[in-house]
Amino acid sequence: MGKTIAAAGGGGAYTLLPVLWKVNNIEPSKVSIITMQAGPSLTSLLGGSVDGVATNIVVKASLEGRAFKTNALMYSDFGVVMPGQYLIVSNATLHSKPDLVARMVKAVQMSLADAQQNPEESAAAFKSEYPNYSGATALAEIQLLLPLVQSPTTAGKPLGTVSIEDATAGLTALALAGAITAKPDASTLVTNQFVK
């Protein structure tokens, strides 16, 4: 019998589901995808009306905070690598304000390093900005995300390094999903010149 997956239409997880099926030789007709927003999709999962939700890993923290046992299946564990976070800047800004770009990259690196070294303090800082948010959930989310800050191809390199291999894999997945019509050379889109 087939399974039912809820996913937010147009989101990254939704867009990449057909690629996940293709890479893993899963017959698309065996899985029903129900398009709904994030809130209702989680309610549907909690209520048992869907078998799974295609979403961000941080949702695991919220669900388990409600004592709902989850199994997170990462796309990357099944052959679909999609780098999740980039700092994106126009070529005009890159060339006219390199100092600004360098300072932004440095600030992000410092923030990531601090979160790695002091996850509890990072969660407390988040909660101070969003007092209605659960501190325990914020900490659990940070702990889920920290292992993803570096990939196998960037391990041991400075924080913020983007590998051409990862970027190329992401572009390949987008092309397979039909999200881009032509796959550009990743080296023309990615630079690590500001990563120290």
Phi, psi and omega in degrees: 000144182285169179249160180242127181241132174265141180205146177283117181304134178088345179285165182300316181298320179294313183300325185270354179303314179299328178292318177301317178297313185297312183296329184253015177053043176263128179290117183305328181292347180279349183234126176265129178253123177255122180275122176203163180290167186301312182301304179299328181293321178290322176298320178295322178293314179298325181276353177084010181274350171229158182272337182196170179228130174271110187201191179279148182301331184297339179298332178306321181296316179296317181295315181288337172294340176260016179063031178258115182290131181233157171235114181270121177255105182282132178307319183296334177286348182238031169089005179245098181267124178222099178306135190267328186228128175229154163268120184251130181221147179287157177299325180298313179292319180304318184271331183268337182226056183299329179294321177298315180297315181299319180291324178293316178300316180298319180297318179293318178300316180297320179296316179296317180297320179294319178296322178296318184278331185223064183300325180295318179293324177296318178295320179296321178295319177298315181296327179294330177278331182232077188300336181278354181274144179290125177297322179295321179293318179301316179295317179298322178295316179300318181293332175287325185277329185304319178295345183266356182298325176235145179260172176304331182274352178242002180303135180084355178261165181302146178304138180096352178295134176247126180273145176297327179299314180294316180298319178295318178298320178296317178295323177297316179296318179296322178293317178297328180281349183079014181281338173228147184271333178224138182270111179285167175286119184302329182293343177274351183248341188242137173223142174247019186295338181261359181271118182244000000 
